[in-house]
GROMACS .gro file of C-alpha atoms in nm:
model
  358
    1MET     CA    1  -1.148  -0.175  -5.857
    2SER     CA    2  -0.833  -0.237  -5.666
    3SER     CA    3  -0.651   0.062  -5.527
    4PRO     CA    4  -0.318   0.142  -5.685
    5SER     CA    5  -0.023  -0.013  -5.514
    6ARG     CA    6   0.163   0.218  -5.278
    7PRO     CA    7   0.501   0.325  -5.416
    8LYS     CA    8   0.786   0.165  -5.233
    9SER     CA    9   1.100   0.335  -5.116
   10PRO     CA   10   1.395   0.257  -5.337
   11HIS     CA   11   1.637   0.001  -5.197
   12GLY     CA   12   1.930   0.116  -5.399
   13VAL     CA   13   2.252   0.189  -5.220
   14ALA     CA   14   2.372   0.545  -5.241
   15PRO     CA   15   2.681   0.588  -5.457
   16LYS     CA   16   3.012   0.562  -5.284
   17LYS     CA   17   3.081   0.912  -5.398
   18ASP     CA   18   2.815   1.042  -5.154
   19ASP     CA   19   2.975   0.847  -4.867
   20LYS     CA   20   3.304   1.009  -4.940
   21GLU     CA   21   3.139   1.349  -4.951
   22GLU     CA   22   3.020   1.312  -4.586
   23SER     CA   23   3.227   1.564  -4.397
   24PHE     CA   24   3.486   1.468  -4.139
   25TRP     CA   25   3.299   1.673  -3.875
   26ASP     CA   26   2.972   1.489  -3.948
   27LYS     CA   27   3.147   1.160  -3.877
   28ILE     CA   28   3.296   1.292  -3.554
   29GLY     CA   29   2.954   1.417  -3.439
   30THR     CA   30   2.792   1.083  -3.516
   31LEU     CA   31   3.062   0.890  -3.331
   32GLY     CA   32   3.031   1.124  -3.034
   33ARG     CA   33   2.657   1.073  -3.009
   34LYS     CA   34   2.693   0.696  -3.036
   35LYS     CA   35   2.960   0.695  -2.767
   36LYS     CA   36   2.746   0.902  -2.528
   37ILE     CA   37   2.445   0.678  -2.584
   38LYS     CA   38   2.661   0.373  -2.521
   39GLU     CA   39   2.798   0.526  -2.198
   40VAL     CA   40   2.448   0.597  -2.069
   41GLN     CA   41   2.341   0.242  -2.157
   42GLU     CA   42   2.646   0.099  -1.979
   43VAL     CA   43   2.577   0.303  -1.663
   44GLN     CA   44   2.214   0.193  -1.660
   45GLU     CA   45   2.316  -0.168  -1.713
   46GLU     CA   46   2.570  -0.147  -1.429
   47GLY     CA   47   2.306  -0.008  -1.198
   48LYS     CA   48   2.060  -0.279  -1.296
   49ASN     CA   49   2.321  -0.550  -1.245
   50ALA     CA   50   2.417  -0.405  -0.907
   51ILE     CA   51   2.058  -0.407  -0.788
   52ASP     CA   52   1.959  -0.737  -0.948
   53SER     CA   53   2.270  -0.929  -0.844
   54PRO     CA   54   2.223  -1.266  -0.664
   55GLY     CA   55   2.316  -1.102  -0.335
   56SER     CA   56   1.987  -0.915  -0.342
   57PRO     CA   57   1.690  -1.152  -0.316
   58MET     CA   58   1.453  -0.858  -0.316
   59ALA     CA   59   1.552  -0.635  -0.607
   60PRO     CA   60   1.404  -0.285  -0.575
   61ALA     CA   61   1.291  -0.112  -0.892
   62LEU     CA   62   1.512   0.196  -0.905
   63PRO     CA   63   1.460   0.431  -1.200
   64PRO     CA   64   1.755   0.479  -1.440
   65GLU     CA   65   1.825   0.831  -1.314
   66GLU     CA   66   1.924   0.680  -0.979
   67TYR     CA   67   2.221   0.518  -1.152
   68ALA     CA   68   2.368   0.843  -1.296
   69LEU     CA   69   2.610   0.904  -1.009
   70GLU     CA   70   2.932   1.101  -0.997
   71GLU     CA   71   3.253   0.928  -0.897
   72ASN     CA   72   3.247   0.833  -0.524
   73GLU     CA   73   2.888   0.958  -0.498
   74GLU     CA   74   2.648   0.758  -0.282
   75ARG     CA   75   2.273   0.751  -0.308
   76SER     CA   76   2.017   0.564  -0.101
   77MET     CA   77   1.647   0.496  -0.089
   78VAL     CA   78   1.409   0.285   0.115
   79GLU     CA   79   1.354  -0.053  -0.044
   80PRO     CA   80   1.003  -0.051  -0.201
   81ARG     CA   81   0.898  -0.361  -0.007
   82SER     CA   82   0.987  -0.190   0.322
   83MET     CA   83   0.760   0.101   0.229
   84GLU     CA   84   0.465  -0.139   0.257
   85ASP     CA   85   0.560  -0.246   0.611
   86ILE     CA   86   0.272  -0.177   0.849
   87LYS     CA   87   0.508  -0.067   1.126
   88LEU     CA   88   0.665   0.198   0.904
   89LYS     CA   89   0.326   0.319   0.786
   90ALA     CA   90   0.205   0.342   1.145
   91LEU     CA   91   0.514   0.539   1.249
   92ILE     CA   92   0.474   0.787   0.964
   93ALA     CA   93   0.104   0.830   1.039
   94VAL     CA   94   0.170   0.893   1.410
   95LEU     CA   95   0.441   1.150   1.334
   96VAL     CA   96   0.230   1.332   1.076
   97ASP     CA   97  -0.062   1.345   1.321
   98TRP     CA   98   0.168   1.483   1.592
   99ILE     CA   99   0.314   1.755   1.367
  100ASN     CA  100  -0.031   1.865   1.253
  101ASP     CA  101  -0.152   1.883   1.614
  102GLU     CA  102   0.146   2.099   1.709
  103LEU     CA  103   0.111   2.333   1.411
  104ALA     CA  104  -0.269   2.360   1.407
  105GLU     CA  105  -0.255   2.727   1.510
  106HIS     CA  106  -0.036   2.804   1.208
  107ARG     CA  107  -0.288   2.643   0.971
  108MET     CA  108  -0.010   2.424   0.834
  109ILE     CA  109  -0.107   2.073   0.728
  110VAL     CA  110   0.154   1.807   0.663
  111GLN     CA  111   0.048   1.518   0.443
  112ASN     CA  112   0.381   1.372   0.334
  113VAL     CA  113   0.686   1.395   0.559
  114ASP     CA  114   0.948   1.388   0.286
  115GLU     CA  115   0.768   1.622   0.045
  116ASP     CA  116   0.654   1.874   0.308
  117LEU     CA  117   0.959   1.900   0.537
  118TYR     CA  118   1.255   1.919   0.299
  119ASP     CA  119   1.275   2.300   0.268
  120GLY     CA  120   1.292   2.369   0.643
  121GLN     CA  121   0.976   2.576   0.686
  122VAL     CA  122   0.770   2.313   0.869
  123LEU     CA  123   1.072   2.208   1.077
  124GLN     CA  124   1.128   2.573   1.171
  125LYS     CA  125   0.771   2.616   1.295
  126LEU     CA  126   0.778   2.282   1.475
  127LEU     CA  127   1.098   2.368   1.661
  128GLU     CA  128   0.966   2.713   1.750
  129LYS     CA  129   0.650   2.556   1.893
  130LEU     CA  130   0.839   2.289   2.089
  131THR     CA  131   1.105   2.521   2.232
  132GLY     CA  132   0.914   2.848   2.256
  133GLN     CA  133   1.205   3.023   2.081
  134LYS     CA  134   1.182   3.225   1.760
  135LEU     CA  135   1.441   3.134   1.497
  136ASP     CA  136   1.611   3.410   1.299
  137VAL     CA  137   1.546   3.272   0.951
  138PRO     CA  138   1.342   3.399   0.656
  139GLU     CA  139   0.983   3.277   0.654
  140VAL     CA  140   0.974   3.188   0.285
  141THR     CA  141   1.263   3.072   0.067
  142GLN     CA  142   1.234   3.001  -0.304
  143SER     CA  143   1.578   2.917  -0.439
  144GLU     CA  144   1.754   2.592  -0.357
  145GLU     CA  145   2.052   2.781  -0.214
  146ASN     CA  146   1.833   2.984   0.024
  147GLN     CA  147   1.639   2.674   0.126
  148LYS     CA  148   1.958   2.493   0.217
  149GLN     CA  149   2.087   2.794   0.411
  150LYS     CA  150   1.765   2.809   0.611
  151LEU     CA  151   1.770   2.434   0.664
  152ARG     CA  152   2.131   2.456   0.782
  153THR     CA  153   2.030   2.707   1.053
  154VAL     CA  154   1.724   2.505   1.156
  155LEU     CA  155   1.915   2.177   1.181
  156ALA     CA  156   2.200   2.339   1.373
  157TYR     CA  157   1.946   2.460   1.628
  158ALA     CA  158   1.779   2.117   1.638
  159ASN     CA  159   2.115   1.951   1.702
  160ARG     CA  160   2.186   2.190   1.991
  161VAL     CA  161   1.843   2.123   2.140
  162LEU     CA  162   1.901   1.748   2.109
  163GLY     CA  163   2.243   1.778   2.272
  164LEU     CA  164   2.437   1.664   1.968
  165ALA     CA  165   2.793   1.793   1.952
  166ARG     CA  166   2.927   1.930   1.625
  167THR     CA  167   3.173   1.644   1.605
  168SER     CA  168   2.907   1.377   1.648
  169THR     CA  169   2.766   1.202   1.344
  170ALA     CA  170   2.395   1.283   1.323
  171ARG     CA  171   2.165   1.058   1.127
  172TRP     CA  172   2.052   1.354   0.920
  173SER     CA  173   2.214   1.640   0.732
  174VAL     CA  174   2.122   1.940   0.520
  175GLU     CA  175   2.178   1.739   0.204
  176SER     CA  176   1.982   1.432   0.316
  177ILE     CA  177   1.683   1.634   0.440
  178HIS     CA  178   1.676   1.862   0.135
  179SER     CA  179   1.702   1.564  -0.100
  180LYS     CA  180   1.392   1.421   0.075
  181THR     CA  181   1.564   1.115   0.221
  182LEU     CA  182   1.283   0.953   0.419
  183VAL     CA  183   1.506   0.767   0.667
  184SER     CA  184   1.693   1.085   0.767
  185ILE     CA  185   1.369   1.279   0.813
  186LEU     CA  186   1.220   1.002   1.028
  187HIS     CA  187   1.533   0.985   1.245
  188LEU     CA  188   1.507   1.359   1.309
  189LEU     CA  189   1.135   1.354   1.388
  190VAL     CA  190   1.163   1.053   1.619
  191SER     CA  191   1.448   1.223   1.808
  192LEU     CA  192   1.243   1.543   1.848
  193ALA     CA  193   0.933   1.352   1.957
  194ARG     CA  194   1.126   1.168   2.226
  195GLN     CA  195   1.325   1.472   2.337
  196PHE     CA  196   1.008   1.674   2.395
  197ARG     CA  197   0.808   1.379   2.525
  198ALA     CA  198   0.540   1.416   2.260
  199PRO     CA  199   0.191   1.291   2.359
  200ILE     CA  200   0.218   0.999   2.120
  201ARG     CA  201   0.326   0.639   2.144
  202LEU     CA  202   0.582   0.552   1.880
  203PRO     CA  203   0.563   0.204   1.727
  204GLU     CA  204   0.869   0.018   1.854
  205ASN     CA  205   1.134  -0.175   1.662
  206VAL     CA  206   1.065  -0.015   1.325
  207VAL     CA  207   1.338  -0.135   1.088
  208VAL     CA  208   1.354  -0.061   0.715
  209ASN     CA  209   1.583  -0.192   0.444
  210VAL     CA  210   1.776   0.082   0.266
  211VAL     CA  211   1.942   0.028  -0.072
  212VAL     CA  212   2.271   0.220  -0.094
  213VAL     CA  213   2.426   0.256  -0.441
  214THR     CA  214   2.786   0.382  -0.473
  215LYS     CA  215   3.000   0.462  -0.776
  216LYS     CA  216   3.373   0.393  -0.740
  217ASP     CA  217   3.630   0.369  -1.019
  218GLY     CA  218   3.346   0.404  -1.267
  219VAL     CA  219   3.167   0.095  -1.135
  220LEU     CA  220   2.836   0.092  -0.948
  221SER     CA  221   2.798  -0.130  -0.644
  222HIS     CA  222   2.520  -0.164  -0.395
  223ARG     CA  223   2.452  -0.286  -0.048
  224ILE     CA  224   2.135  -0.326   0.157
  225VAL     CA  225   2.142  -0.182   0.508
  226ALA     CA  226   1.885  -0.259   0.778
  227GLU     CA  227   1.816   0.082   0.931
  228GLU     CA  228   1.663   0.092   1.279
  229ILE     CA  229   1.426   0.389   1.309
  230THR     CA  230   1.282   0.311   1.653
  231SER     CA  231   1.380   0.063   1.922
  232THR     CA  232   1.228  -0.062   2.246
  233TYR     CA  233   1.177   0.224   2.489
  234ASP     CA  234   1.173   0.196   2.865
  235ASP     CA  235   0.988   0.522   2.917
  236LEU     CA  236   0.649   0.611   2.772
  237GLY     CA  237   0.785   0.911   2.586
  238VAL     CA  238   0.468   1.109   2.647
  239ARG     CA  239   0.387   1.424   2.837
  240CYS     CA  240   0.018   1.344   2.879
  241GLU     CA  241  -0.118   1.255   3.219
  242ARG     CA  242  -0.050   0.898   3.325
  243ASP     CA  243  -0.342   0.689   3.437
  244ALA     CA  244  -0.413   0.356   3.607
  245PHE     CA  245  -0.339   0.156   3.293
  246ASP     CA  246   0.008   0.306   3.262
  247THR     CA  247   0.073   0.182   3.615
  248LEU     CA  248  -0.070  -0.160   3.530
  249PHE     CA  249   0.152  -0.196   3.225
  250ASP     CA  250   0.459  -0.084   3.417
  251HIS     CA  251   0.415  -0.270   3.745
  252ALA     CA  252   0.147  -0.540   3.718
  253PRO     CA  253   0.132  -0.680   3.366
  254ASP     CA  254   0.007  -1.012   3.504
  255LYS     CA  255  -0.320  -0.846   3.605
  256LEU     CA  256  -0.387  -0.721   3.254
  257GLN     CA  257  -0.536  -1.056   3.148
  258VAL     CA  258  -0.800  -1.024   3.419
  259VAL     CA  259  -0.894  -0.677   3.296
  260LYS     CA  260  -0.892  -0.794   2.934
  261LYS     CA  261  -1.123  -1.085   3.017
  262SER     CA  262  -1.371  -0.845   3.177
  263LEU     CA  263  -1.360  -0.622   2.870
  264VAL     CA  264  -1.427  -0.917   2.638
  265THR     CA  265  -1.733  -1.009   2.845
  266PHE     CA  266  -1.859  -0.650   2.830
  267VAL     CA  267  -1.805  -0.624   2.453
  268ASN     CA  268  -1.973  -0.956   2.377
  269LYS     CA  269  -2.278  -0.860   2.580
  270GLN     CA  270  -2.341  -0.592   2.316
  271LEU     CA  271  -2.212  -0.756   1.998
  272ASN     CA  272  -2.394  -1.084   2.063
  273LYS     CA  273  -2.715  -0.893   1.987
  274ILE     CA  274  -2.607  -0.873   1.623
  275HIS     CA  275  -2.464  -1.227   1.625
  276LEU     CA  276  -2.099  -1.127   1.659
  277GLU     CA  277  -1.853  -1.256   1.916
  278VAL     CA  278  -1.508  -1.145   2.021
  279THR     CA  279  -1.239  -1.369   2.165
  280ASP     CA  280  -0.932  -1.149   2.123
  281LEU     CA  281  -0.951  -0.771   2.151
  282ASP     CA  282  -0.604  -0.719   2.005
  283THR     CA  283  -0.666  -0.893   1.673
  284GLN     CA  284  -1.041  -0.842   1.626
  285PHE     CA  285  -1.067  -0.474   1.713
  286HIS     CA  286  -0.760  -0.324   1.550
  287ASP     CA  287  -0.930  -0.242   1.215
  288GLY     CA  288  -1.208  -0.036   1.376
  289VAL     CA  289  -1.503  -0.240   1.245
  290TYR     CA  290  -1.613  -0.396   1.574
  291LEU     CA  291  -1.534  -0.076   1.762
  292THR     CA  292  -1.767   0.120   1.532
  293LEU     CA  293  -2.044  -0.140   1.562
  294LEU     CA  294  -2.000  -0.145   1.940
  295MET     CA  295  -2.054   0.231   1.962
  296GLY     CA  296  -2.376   0.195   1.766
  297MET     CA  297  -2.500  -0.078   2.000
  298LEU     CA  298  -2.410   0.118   2.313
  299GLU     CA  299  -2.579   0.435   2.190
  300GLY     CA  300  -2.879   0.259   2.039
  301TYR     CA  301  -2.847   0.357   1.673
  302PHE     CA  302  -2.759   0.196   1.343
  303VAL     CA  303  -2.429   0.309   1.196
  304PRO     CA  304  -2.474   0.365   0.819
  305LEU     CA  305  -2.250   0.122   0.635
  306HIS     CA  306  -2.134   0.389   0.391
  307GLU     CA  307  -1.970   0.579   0.677
  308PHE     CA  308  -1.698   0.319   0.733
  309PHE     CA  309  -1.531   0.022   0.564
  310LEU     CA  310  -1.697  -0.303   0.671
  311THR     CA  311  -1.412  -0.506   0.515
  312PRO     CA  312  -1.112  -0.270   0.516
  313LYS     CA  313  -0.848  -0.369   0.263
  314ASP     CA  314  -0.556  -0.145   0.349
  315PHE     CA  315  -0.391   0.064   0.618
  316ASP     CA  316  -0.571   0.389   0.531
  317GLN     CA  317  -0.915   0.231   0.542
  318LYS     CA  318  -0.843   0.082   0.885
  319VAL     CA  319  -0.721   0.417   1.019
  320HIS     CA  320  -1.039   0.576   0.882
  321ASN     CA  321  -1.253   0.322   1.069
  322VAL     CA  322  -1.081   0.375   1.404
  323ALA     CA  323  -1.084   0.754   1.367
  324PHE     CA  324  -1.456   0.737   1.282
  325ALA     CA  325  -1.523   0.525   1.593
  326PHE     CA  326  -1.337   0.786   1.800
  327GLU     CA  327  -1.563   1.055   1.653
  328LEU     CA  328  -1.868   0.854   1.758
  329MET     CA  329  -1.727   0.835   2.111
  330GLN     CA  330  -1.690   1.211   2.129
  331ASP     CA  331  -2.036   1.264   1.977
  332SER     CA  332  -2.179   1.054   2.259
  333GLY     CA  333  -2.028   1.289   2.516
  334LEU     CA  334  -1.716   1.091   2.603
  335PRO     CA  335  -1.386   1.277   2.630
  336LYS     CA  336  -1.139   1.257   2.343
  337PRO     CA  337  -0.977   0.910   2.350
  338LYS     CA  338  -0.627   0.906   2.498
  339ALA     CA  339  -0.511   0.662   2.234
  340ARG     CA  340  -0.456   0.747   1.869
  341PRO     CA  341  -0.609   0.559   1.575
  342GLU     CA  342  -0.266   0.440   1.464
  343GLY     CA  343  -0.202   0.293   1.809
  344ILE     CA  344  -0.514   0.079   1.784
  345LEU     CA  345  -0.431  -0.026   1.431
  346PHE     CA  346  -0.079  -0.118   1.532
  347ASN     CA  347  -0.213  -0.342   1.811
  348LEU     CA  348  -0.054  -0.140   2.091
  349PRO     CA  349  -0.218  -0.306   2.394
  350ILE     CA  350  -0.223   0.002   2.616
  351CYS     CA  351  -0.414   0.190   2.348
  352PHE     CA  352  -0.693  -0.069   2.363
  353PHE     CA  353  -0.734  -0.032   2.736
  354LYS     CA  354  -0.727   0.347   2.726
  355THR     CA  355  -0.993   0.342   2.454
  356TYR     CA  356  -1.231   0.082   2.594
  357THR     CA  357  -1.238   0.238   2.940
  358ASN     CA  358  -1.263   0.595   2.817
   0.00000   0.00000   0.00000
């Protein structure tokens, strides 16, 4: 037995009398809503056109809320493709590692520089540790207004420490830090690391593309700016004790090839036992796989394969491998490596030498 057909909605047109009975204020409200929706759609379309215009071969995917700007307002963000740059990732990892080392006694752990530094608390503790001076600011701030006031005091102190005059244009501000602008935060941290000769080696020539969207005369426009975060440094920028390899790099770079050749011979003497061979330390050791296997051969044990990534696929897995190899070094009684995992991963030559001759 077939089921009864479902009643259909009537298609009749409502009498004109009902149309006329619609109040004037109902019509005004409807028109207002339609106009507002249309304005929002137009703003979103302008933003999309600005970003997707032919002048931008790499169009970043900005969410619609990024287009809702006030007149003459400017907003910027790192281009998504730049966020995947290995140099930028290495720089962020080195800076995070440095901050956590400095603040270990405070039991503060930074995982994300833009999410963890915007309210000024971590920056306050970092500056106090670096300068040995206590800042007169509240420890905890909840409201946005109080956070910005604290951040204003902290940044003013940082600028004085860095020797920046009030009239100079700093690459960071209260607004840019509090709004979690990654480029501004990195500029500040790099300046502090170099000013206080942090025991780290910053990746050089880190450049990121920044998309800047501006609203003027009701129209959105955009430009892409290449922002230099680090450059080539003459000094080491570290306060750790210099060793023979620092002298070699500075004064006798031609002799490095001789040392490197000797290291390759030493490494192959061990790795040949498991049918592996190295020809270039820089490219074959930077992901930590061979370094981990080498430690096992030198110490006479098998390294469980589940402890590291035999075929690392991304930056984090490679950092894990190198850090794990460093742990094996310390477990064997060697002193803590002078290089950092990110330095090895980033192919910083001096880090290789400091590690292999530890």
